[in-house]
Amino acid sequence: MAVYSSSVSTVLVASDNVHDAALAKKLLDVDFGKVLLSIDPVRMTEDFDHRKPDVLVLAFRALEKSVRHYLELLHLGGAVQSQPHRTVVLCGKEEVPQAYELCRDGVFNDYVLFWPMADDALRLPMAAHNALRSLAAVRAGWPAAQDLAVHNHRLARQLELLLHPPGEAGREAGAAVEPAGGGGVAVDESGAGGEGRSPESPAKRQPATILVVDDDEFQHKIVSTILKDDNYRLVFATGGVDALNLLRKVRPDLILMDVMMPDMDGLAVTRQIRAASRFSGIPIVIITGKREKNIVIDSLKAGATGFVVKPFDRDTLRNKVAQVLHLA
């Protein structure tokens, strides 16, 4: 068993919320001798460089913020590229599937359900202990230059993603997209829109419009079946070009974007939408059958709000849609 000392190991909690950071520190202080906070956005990179933590706890309320913060450390920091460390990301209940995928694919090392606080308050310090055991094992067998070179190569690839901010690619094409106007677009007639229901609430009087972009019509039927009992108006596009043309006619509240399409891949379409300022605020959830780490990172870099991996079940898609539309 790898040997480590919790009394001398450094745990750094990074957060944009003072209360959340203090709560995480309180839970960790019981077992760890050096638990430090990094809550000043101006000094977060400097905090990591100076404190060189063994475990980095990312305590941002939005999972996407944790991803972006870590990528910023890789881009701007020096110590993060040479300091062996482990990452633990905190997440909300609705973000657990995405947090699991990020850890499974190697973006982070572990996740902890933190909001709302679960009954298992010891889960966070346990994750830190496991992270230190893993790190100790790596250090014990670290063959100097070879593994470190592989480690730095992985970091360098992530850094390359930061050299091309969202909206940079395809800016000229994106500028041609006109502001969304009136209707005139065929929508799903299976009842998913709920337009015939009595106006029992503002949400039902004005159902949210969801643009589903996928070249597979069978996938259209799946999404329609899953969301048929919810108060949404569904609009379907059969490809990237079709989606950009539809944006001239209808402004959706949410876009569900497939990645693999014959004319344009979903990430390229997402970048074009993000490049047009009038559409930059529309949330885009990437739907992909690939689970590789680079797909997750590329999706966030393109400007995606979130992602769902196919095949997805009914609850996963409904919860993600509700979460993004702030209806959960």
mmCIF file of C-alpha atoms in Angstrom:
data_model
loop_
_atom_site.group_PDB
_atom_site.id
_atom_site.type_symbol
_atom_site.label_atom_id
_atom_site.label_comp_id
_atom_site.label_asym_id
_atom_site.label_seq_id
_atom_site.Cartn_x
_atom_site.Cartn_y
_atom_site.Cartn_z
ATOM 1 C CA MET A 1 0.000 0.000 0.000
ATOM 2 C CA ALA A 2 1.297 3.446 -0.911
ATOM 3 C CA VAL A 3 2.346 5.518 2.097
ATOM 4 C CA TYR A 4 1.208 9.109 2.513
ATOM 5 C CA SER A 5 0.801 11.567 5.366
ATOM 6 C CA SER A 6 -2.416 13.547 5.620
ATOM 7 C CA SER A 7 -0.818 15.864 8.194
ATOM 8 C CA VAL A 8 1.771 17.248 5.775
ATOM 9 C CA SER A 9 -0.131 16.912 2.499
ATOM 10 C CA THR A 10 -1.583 20.114 1.073
ATOM 11 C CA VAL A 11 -5.228 20.327 -0.005
ATOM 12 C CA LEU A 12 -6.251 23.456 -1.933
ATOM 13 C CA VAL A 13 -9.949 24.334 -2.221
ATOM 14 C CA ALA A 14 -10.693 26.583 -5.209
ATOM 15 C CA SER A 15 -14.098 28.269 -5.357
ATOM 16 C CA ASP A 16 -15.902 31.454 -6.336
ATOM 17 C CA ASN A 17 -18.127 31.190 -3.268
ATOM 18 C CA VAL A 18 -16.663 31.980 0.147
ATOM 19 C CA HIS A 19 -19.321 30.002 2.049
ATOM 20 C CA ASP A 20 -18.863 26.863 -0.068
ATOM 21 C CA ALA A 21 -15.078 27.062 0.259
ATOM 22 C CA ALA A 22 -15.304 27.473 4.033
ATOM 23 C CA LEU A 23 -17.697 24.521 4.335
ATOM 24 C CA ALA A 24 -15.403 22.266 2.296
ATOM 25 C CA LYS A 25 -12.431 23.374 4.398
ATOM 26 C CA LYS A 26 -14.315 22.617 7.622
ATOM 27 C CA LEU A 27 -15.001 19.063 6.454
ATOM 28 C CA LEU A 28 -11.365 18.546 5.434
ATOM 29 C CA ASP A 29 -9.733 20.171 8.457
ATOM 30 C CA VAL A 30 -10.587 17.189 10.653
ATOM 31 C CA ASP A 31 -8.183 14.867 8.813
ATOM 32 C CA PHE A 32 -5.764 17.125 6.958
ATOM 33 C CA GLY A 33 -3.154 19.437 8.407
ATOM 34 C CA LYS A 34 -2.868 21.885 5.492
ATOM 35 C CA VAL A 35 -6.183 22.861 3.944
ATOM 36 C CA LEU A 36 -5.884 26.156 2.064
ATOM 37 C CA LEU A 37 -8.422 28.282 0.219
ATOM 38 C CA SER A 38 -8.239 29.939 -3.184
ATOM 39 C CA ILE A 39 -11.240 32.234 -3.617
ATOM 40 C CA ASP A 40 -9.786 35.347 -5.252
ATOM 41 C CA PRO A 41 -10.265 34.942 -9.040
ATOM 42 C CA VAL A 42 -7.296 37.211 -9.706
ATOM 43 C CA ARG A 43 -4.937 35.085 -7.593
ATOM 44 C CA MET A 44 -6.147 31.539 -8.311
ATOM 45 C CA THR A 45 -3.282 30.667 -10.649
ATOM 46 C CA GLU A 46 -0.783 32.247 -8.281
ATOM 47 C CA ASP A 47 -2.328 30.323 -5.374
ATOM 48 C CA PHE A 48 -1.701 26.998 -7.095
ATOM 49 C CA ASP A 49 1.830 27.940 -8.149
ATOM 50 C CA HIS A 50 2.841 29.053 -4.656
ATOM 51 C CA ARG A 51 1.064 26.376 -2.615
ATOM 52 C CA LYS A 52 1.688 23.405 -4.929
ATOM 53 C CA PRO A 53 -1.206 21.290 -3.602
ATOM 54 C CA ASP A 54 -1.270 17.522 -3.579
ATOM 55 C CA VAL A 55 -5.059 17.583 -3.952
ATOM 56 C CA LEU A 56 -7.038 20.304 -5.725
ATOM 57 C CA VAL A 57 -10.717 20.486 -4.734
ATOM 58 C CA LEU A 58 -12.824 22.355 -7.301
ATOM 59 C CA ALA A 59 -15.803 23.745 -5.394
ATOM 60 C CA PHE A 60 -17.592 25.736 -8.093
ATOM 61 C CA ARG A 61 -21.392 25.559 -8.155
ATOM 62 C CA ALA A 62 -21.430 24.951 -11.929
ATOM 63 C CA LEU A 63 -19.514 21.957 -13.257
ATOM 64 C CA GLU A 64 -18.598 23.914 -16.358
ATOM 65 C CA LYS A 65 -16.885 26.523 -14.162
ATOM 66 C CA SER A 66 -14.735 23.810 -12.617
ATOM 67 C CA VAL A 67 -13.683 22.612 -16.064
ATOM 68 C CA ARG A 68 -12.901 26.135 -17.239
ATOM 69 C CA HIS A 69 -10.985 26.950 -14.053
ATOM 70 C CA TYR A 70 -8.807 23.880 -14.380
ATOM 71 C CA LEU A 71 -8.126 24.605 -18.048
ATOM 72 C CA GLU A 72 -7.175 28.158 -17.104
ATOM 73 C CA LEU A 73 -4.699 26.793 -14.568
ATOM 74 C CA LEU A 74 -3.189 24.634 -17.286
ATOM 75 C CA HIS A 75 -2.994 27.614 -19.599
ATOM 76 C CA LEU A 76 -1.595 30.206 -17.198
ATOM 77 C CA GLY A 77 0.002 28.248 -14.386
ATOM 78 C CA GLY A 78 3.504 26.914 -14.151
ATOM 79 C CA ALA A 79 3.383 24.537 -11.193
ATOM 80 C CA VAL A 80 0.279 22.721 -12.417
ATOM 81 C CA GLN A 81 2.312 21.293 -15.312
ATOM 82 C CA SER A 82 5.152 19.983 -13.146
ATOM 83 C CA GLN A 83 3.452 19.335 -9.792
ATOM 84 C CA PRO A 84 1.903 15.844 -9.538
ATOM 85 C CA HIS A 85 -1.550 16.305 -8.030
ATOM 86 C CA ARG A 86 -5.058 14.877 -7.963
ATOM 87 C CA THR A 87 -8.355 16.665 -8.613
ATOM 88 C CA VAL A 88 -11.689 16.263 -6.806
ATOM 89 C CA VAL A 89 -14.664 18.119 -8.296
ATOM 90 C CA LEU A 90 -17.792 18.966 -6.294
ATOM 91 C CA CYS A 91 -21.125 18.854 -8.097
ATOM 92 C CA GLY A 92 -24.868 19.234 -7.693
ATOM 93 C CA LYS A 93 -27.403 16.432 -7.815
ATOM 94 C CA GLU A 94 -28.334 17.051 -11.443
ATOM 95 C CA GLU A 95 -24.674 17.132 -12.472
ATOM 96 C CA VAL A 96 -23.717 13.698 -11.133
ATOM 97 C CA PRO A 97 -23.934 11.909 -14.538
ATOM 98 C CA GLN A 98 -21.696 14.530 -16.144
ATOM 99 C CA ALA A 99 -19.282 14.530 -13.199
ATOM 100 C CA TYR A 100 -19.077 10.751 -13.417
ATOM 101 C CA GLU A 101 -18.261 10.935 -17.126
ATOM 102 C CA LEU A 102 -15.583 13.580 -16.566
ATOM 103 C CA CYS A 103 -13.894 11.420 -13.928
ATOM 104 C CA ARG A 104 -14.319 8.209 -15.875
ATOM 105 C CA ASP A 105 -12.711 9.843 -18.914
ATOM 106 C CA GLY A 106 -9.800 11.202 -16.901
ATOM 107 C CA VAL A 107 -10.551 14.921 -16.856
ATOM 108 C CA PHE A 108 -10.812 14.825 -13.041
ATOM 109 C CA ASN A 109 -9.872 12.076 -10.597
ATOM 110 C CA ASP A 110 -13.005 11.950 -8.430
ATOM 111 C CA TYR A 111 -16.294 13.725 -7.808
ATOM 112 C CA VAL A 112 -18.370 14.371 -4.690
ATOM 113 C CA LEU A 113 -22.094 15.167 -4.564
ATOM 114 C CA PHE A 114 -22.049 18.369 -2.519
ATOM 115 C CA TRP A 115 -25.183 20.379 -3.352
ATOM 116 C CA PRO A 116 -27.551 19.880 -1.684
ATOM 117 C CA MET A 117 -25.451 18.500 1.151
ATOM 118 C CA ALA A 118 -25.915 14.744 1.334
ATOM 119 C CA ASP A 119 -26.116 12.753 4.546
ATOM 120 C CA ASP A 120 -22.607 11.419 3.908
ATOM 121 C CA ALA A 121 -20.562 14.423 5.068
ATOM 122 C CA LEU A 122 -17.428 12.246 5.218
ATOM 123 C CA ARG A 123 -17.477 11.588 1.484
ATOM 124 C CA LEU A 124 -15.296 14.636 0.743
ATOM 125 C CA PRO A 125 -12.442 13.789 3.142
ATOM 126 C CA MET A 126 -12.651 10.159 1.957
ATOM 127 C CA ALA A 127 -12.182 11.343 -1.623
ATOM 128 C CA ALA A 128 -9.157 13.367 -0.524
ATOM 129 C CA HIS A 129 -7.662 10.322 1.242
ATOM 130 C CA ASN A 130 -8.172 8.193 -1.875
ATOM 131 C CA ALA A 131 -6.604 10.925 -4.009
ATOM 132 C CA LEU A 132 -3.521 11.034 -1.768
ATOM 133 C CA ARG A 133 -3.169 7.240 -1.819
ATOM 134 C CA SER A 134 -3.314 7.314 -5.610
ATOM 135 C CA LEU A 135 -0.787 10.125 -5.769
ATOM 136 C CA ALA A 136 1.568 8.348 -3.365
ATOM 137 C CA ALA A 137 1.450 5.233 -5.552
ATOM 138 C CA VAL A 138 2.288 7.278 -8.624
ATOM 139 C CA ARG A 139 5.175 9.013 -6.897
ATOM 140 C CA ALA A 140 6.553 5.733 -5.592
ATOM 141 C CA GLY A 141 6.842 4.346 -9.094
ATOM 142 C CA TRP A 142 7.454 7.589 -10.981
ATOM 143 C CA PRO A 143 10.203 6.773 -13.528
ATOM 144 C CA ALA A 144 11.351 10.363 -13.822
ATOM 145 C CA ALA A 145 11.328 11.788 -17.324
ATOM 146 C CA GLN A 146 9.251 9.270 -19.294
ATOM 147 C CA ASP A 147 5.974 9.401 -17.377
ATOM 148 C CA LEU A 148 6.381 13.107 -16.703
ATOM 149 C CA ALA A 149 6.751 13.710 -20.447
ATOM 150 C CA VAL A 150 3.517 11.795 -21.105
ATOM 151 C CA HIS A 151 1.821 13.748 -18.340
ATOM 152 C CA ASN A 152 2.998 17.074 -19.801
ATOM 153 C CA HIS A 153 2.006 16.020 -23.306
ATOM 154 C CA ARG A 154 -1.558 15.470 -22.111
ATOM 155 C CA LEU A 155 -1.529 18.867 -20.458
ATOM 156 C CA ALA A 156 -0.102 20.446 -23.607
ATOM 157 C CA ARG A 157 -2.959 19.054 -25.684
ATOM 158 C CA GLN A 158 -5.432 20.609 -23.271
ATOM 159 C CA LEU A 159 -3.525 23.883 -23.473
ATOM 160 C CA GLU A 160 -3.903 23.876 -27.240
ATOM 161 C CA LEU A 161 -7.680 24.002 -26.759
ATOM 162 C CA LEU A 162 -7.258 27.273 -24.918
ATOM 163 C CA LEU A 163 -5.410 28.885 -27.797
ATOM 164 C CA HIS A 164 -8.657 28.979 -29.790
ATOM 165 C CA PRO A 165 -11.393 30.594 -27.685
ATOM 166 C CA PRO A 166 -15.066 29.804 -28.441
ATOM 167 C CA GLY A 167 -16.327 31.728 -31.466
ATOM 168 C CA GLU A 168 -12.916 32.184 -33.092
ATOM 169 C CA ALA A 169 -13.433 29.421 -35.626
ATOM 170 C CA GLY A 170 -16.064 30.085 -38.286
ATOM 171 C CA ARG A 171 -16.578 33.708 -37.256
ATOM 172 C CA GLU A 172 -17.183 34.896 -40.809
ATOM 173 C CA ALA A 173 -19.751 32.205 -41.481
ATOM 174 C CA GLY A 174 -21.416 32.870 -38.156
ATOM 175 C CA ALA A 175 -21.759 36.578 -38.930
ATOM 176 C CA ALA A 176 -24.086 35.668 -41.794
ATOM 177 C CA VAL A 177 -26.666 34.195 -39.450
ATOM 178 C CA GLU A 178 -29.548 36.607 -39.115
ATOM 179 C CA PRO A 179 -31.518 37.345 -35.957
ATOM 180 C CA ALA A 180 -34.364 34.952 -35.302
ATOM 181 C CA GLY A 181 -37.741 36.176 -36.379
ATOM 182 C CA GLY A 182 -41.248 34.810 -36.448
ATOM 183 C CA GLY A 183 -42.490 31.259 -36.740
ATOM 184 C CA GLY A 184 -43.484 29.443 -39.877
ATOM 185 C CA VAL A 185 -41.491 26.316 -38.968
ATOM 186 C CA ALA A 186 -43.065 22.879 -38.748
ATOM 187 C CA VAL A 187 -42.970 21.596 -35.182
ATOM 188 C CA ASP A 188 -43.526 18.232 -33.569
ATOM 189 C CA GLU A 189 -47.198 17.256 -33.647
ATOM 190 C CA SER A 190 -46.990 14.389 -31.168
ATOM 191 C CA GLY A 191 -48.103 16.566 -28.292
ATOM 192 C CA ALA A 192 -44.659 17.403 -26.977
ATOM 193 C CA GLY A 193 -45.305 21.079 -27.423
ATOM 194 C CA GLY A 194 -48.329 21.065 -25.149
ATOM 195 C CA GLU A 195 -49.807 24.026 -27.002
ATOM 196 C CA GLY A 196 -53.350 22.724 -26.588
ATOM 197 C CA ARG A 197 -53.212 22.607 -22.820
ATOM 198 C CA SER A 198 -55.012 25.003 -20.547
ATOM 199 C CA PRO A 199 -52.892 27.976 -19.451
ATOM 200 C CA GLU A 200 -52.450 26.809 -15.876
ATOM 201 C CA SER A 201 -49.081 28.547 -15.509
ATOM 202 C CA PRO A 202 -46.809 30.986 -17.386
ATOM 203 C CA ALA A 203 -44.639 28.030 -18.481
ATOM 204 C CA LYS A 204 -47.655 26.352 -20.084
ATOM 205 C CA ARG A 205 -48.883 29.577 -21.710
ATOM 206 C CA GLN A 206 -45.460 30.068 -23.280
ATOM 207 C CA PRO A 207 -43.839 26.671 -23.760
ATOM 208 C CA ALA A 208 -40.075 26.666 -24.171
ATOM 209 C CA THR A 209 -38.918 26.018 -27.732
ATOM 210 C CA ILE A 210 -36.251 23.333 -28.187
ATOM 211 C CA LEU A 211 -34.348 22.985 -31.453
ATOM 212 C CA VAL A 212 -33.192 19.378 -31.963
ATOM 213 C CA VAL A 213 -30.315 19.135 -34.462
ATOM 214 C CA ASP A 214 -29.678 15.563 -35.635
ATOM 215 C CA ASP A 215 -29.471 13.936 -39.065
ATOM 216 C CA ASP A 216 -31.079 10.748 -37.712
ATOM 217 C CA GLU A 217 -34.869 10.979 -37.886
ATOM 218 C CA PHE A 218 -35.160 8.024 -35.529
ATOM 219 C CA GLN A 219 -33.347 10.137 -32.946
ATOM 220 C CA HIS A 220 -35.982 12.833 -33.508
ATOM 221 C CA LYS A 221 -38.661 10.291 -32.571
ATOM 222 C CA ILE A 222 -36.747 9.238 -29.461
ATOM 223 C CA VAL A 223 -36.425 12.831 -28.224
ATOM 224 C CA SER A 224 -40.062 13.524 -29.080
ATOM 225 C CA THR A 225 -41.221 10.436 -27.163
ATOM 226 C CA ILE A 226 -39.133 11.304 -24.096
ATOM 227 C CA LEU A 227 -40.304 14.910 -23.941
ATOM 228 C CA LYS A 228 -43.899 14.365 -25.084
ATOM 229 C CA ASP A 229 -45.360 14.824 -21.593
ATOM 230 C CA ASP A 230 -43.456 18.038 -20.933
ATOM 231 C CA ASN A 231 -44.448 21.544 -21.851
ATOM 232 C CA TYR A 232 -42.014 22.074 -24.749
ATOM 233 C CA ARG A 233 -42.342 23.077 -28.375
ATOM 234 C CA LEU A 234 -40.000 20.909 -30.455
ATOM 235 C CA VAL A 235 -38.435 22.036 -33.711
ATOM 236 C CA PHE A 236 -36.247 19.624 -35.692
ATOM 237 C CA ALA A 237 -33.276 20.235 -37.984
ATOM 238 C CA THR A 238 -31.731 17.446 -40.061
ATOM 239 C CA GLY A 239 -28.204 18.885 -40.104
ATOM 240 C CA GLY A 240 -25.955 21.812 -39.295
ATOM 241 C CA VAL A 241 -26.857 23.917 -42.336
ATOM 242 C CA ASP A 242 -30.550 23.258 -41.759
ATOM 243 C CA ALA A 243 -30.148 24.382 -38.134
ATOM 244 C CA LEU A 244 -28.465 27.666 -39.132
ATOM 245 C CA ASN A 245 -31.249 28.327 -41.650
ATOM 246 C CA LEU A 246 -33.933 27.603 -39.042
ATOM 247 C CA LEU A 247 -32.379 30.179 -36.718
ATOM 248 C CA ARG A 248 -33.488 32.795 -39.259
ATOM 249 C CA LYS A 249 -37.090 31.846 -38.555
ATOM 250 C CA VAL A 250 -37.303 30.742 -34.924
ATOM 251 C CA ARG A 251 -35.365 31.564 -31.787
ATOM 252 C CA PRO A 252 -35.195 28.496 -29.532
ATOM 253 C CA ASP A 253 -34.799 28.567 -25.772
ATOM 254 C CA LEU A 254 -32.505 25.527 -25.970
ATOM 255 C CA ILE A 255 -30.613 23.649 -28.690
ATOM 256 C CA LEU A 256 -29.934 19.903 -28.473
ATOM 257 C CA MET A 257 -26.977 19.426 -30.829
ATOM 258 C CA ASP A 258 -25.729 16.117 -32.202
ATOM 259 C CA VAL A 259 -21.979 15.965 -32.916
ATOM 260 C CA MET A 260 -21.638 13.584 -35.870
ATOM 261 C CA MET A 261 -23.549 14.902 -38.896
ATOM 262 C CA PRO A 262 -22.721 14.583 -42.603
ATOM 263 C CA ASP A 263 -22.719 18.259 -43.583
ATOM 264 C CA MET A 264 -21.269 20.004 -40.509
ATOM 265 C CA ASP A 265 -20.296 18.499 -37.182
ATOM 266 C CA GLY A 266 -22.178 19.798 -34.166
ATOM 267 C CA LEU A 267 -19.161 21.528 -32.626
ATOM 268 C CA ALA A 268 -18.615 23.582 -35.785
ATOM 269 C CA VAL A 269 -22.294 24.581 -35.757
ATOM 270 C CA THR A 270 -22.026 25.480 -32.065
ATOM 271 C CA ARG A 271 -19.019 27.724 -32.733
ATOM 272 C CA GLN A 272 -20.884 29.525 -35.514
ATOM 273 C CA ILE A 273 -23.910 30.097 -33.286
ATOM 274 C CA ARG A 274 -21.684 31.391 -30.482
ATOM 275 C CA ALA A 275 -19.909 33.719 -32.943
ATOM 276 C CA ALA A 276 -23.210 35.501 -33.680
ATOM 277 C CA SER A 277 -23.789 37.804 -30.710
ATOM 278 C CA ARG A 278 -27.591 37.682 -31.019
ATOM 279 C CA PHE A 279 -27.562 33.928 -30.466
ATOM 280 C CA SER A 280 -24.714 33.729 -27.949
ATOM 281 C CA GLY A 281 -27.082 33.409 -24.992
ATOM 282 C CA ILE A 282 -28.959 30.355 -26.285
ATOM 283 C CA PRO A 283 -27.937 27.282 -24.218
ATOM 284 C CA ILE A 284 -26.593 24.413 -26.324
ATOM 285 C CA VAL A 285 -26.450 20.845 -25.012
ATOM 286 C CA ILE A 286 -24.193 18.552 -27.025
ATOM 287 C CA ILE A 287 -25.517 15.032 -27.616
ATOM 288 C CA THR A 288 -22.843 12.537 -28.584
ATOM 289 C CA GLY A 289 -22.266 8.814 -28.737
ATOM 290 C CA LYS A 290 -18.584 9.284 -27.936
ATOM 291 C CA ARG A 291 -17.279 9.230 -24.377
ATOM 292 C CA GLU A 292 -13.697 10.350 -24.965
ATOM 293 C CA LYS A 293 -12.301 13.085 -22.756
ATOM 294 C CA ASN A 294 -11.451 15.328 -25.716
ATOM 295 C CA ILE A 295 -15.112 15.380 -26.846
ATOM 296 C CA VAL A 296 -16.155 16.746 -23.451
ATOM 297 C CA ILE A 297 -13.436 19.403 -23.438
ATOM 298 C CA ASP A 298 -13.947 20.325 -27.113
ATOM 299 C CA SER A 299 -17.689 20.705 -26.471
ATOM 300 C CA LEU A 300 -17.118 23.142 -23.608
ATOM 301 C CA LYS A 301 -14.489 25.020 -25.599
ATOM 302 C CA ALA A 302 -16.924 25.374 -28.507
ATOM 303 C CA GLY A 303 -19.329 27.066 -26.104
ATOM 304 C CA ALA A 304 -21.641 24.206 -25.131
ATOM 305 C CA THR A 305 -23.642 24.602 -21.940
ATOM 306 C CA GLY A 306 -23.555 20.883 -21.217
ATOM 307 C CA PHE A 307 -23.557 17.457 -22.816
ATOM 308 C CA VAL A 308 -25.442 14.163 -22.796
ATOM 309 C CA VAL A 309 -23.961 10.837 -23.919
ATOM 310 C CA LYS A 310 -26.019 8.491 -26.112
ATOM 311 C CA PRO A 311 -27.728 6.208 -25.549
ATOM 312 C CA PHE A 312 -29.428 8.207 -22.820
ATOM 313 C CA ASP A 313 -32.439 7.210 -20.762
ATOM 314 C CA ARG A 314 -35.639 9.178 -20.276
ATOM 315 C CA ASP A 315 -34.758 10.694 -16.910
ATOM 316 C CA THR A 316 -31.264 11.763 -17.982
ATOM 317 C CA LEU A 317 -32.527 13.800 -20.932
ATOM 318 C CA ARG A 318 -35.545 15.247 -19.106
ATOM 319 C CA ASN A 319 -33.423 16.281 -16.127
ATOM 320 C CA LYS A 320 -30.754 17.863 -18.316
ATOM 321 C CA VAL A 321 -33.328 19.838 -20.324
ATOM 322 C CA ALA A 322 -35.105 20.995 -17.166
ATOM 323 C CA GLN A 323 -31.810 21.924 -15.524
ATOM 324 C CA VAL A 324 -30.610 24.008 -18.450
ATOM 325 C CA LEU A 325 -33.987 25.723 -18.805
ATOM 326 C CA HIS A 326 -33.981 26.403 -15.037
ATOM 327 C CA LEU A 327 -37.157 24.409 -14.562
ATOM 328 C CA ALA A 328 -35.753 21.737 -12.237
#
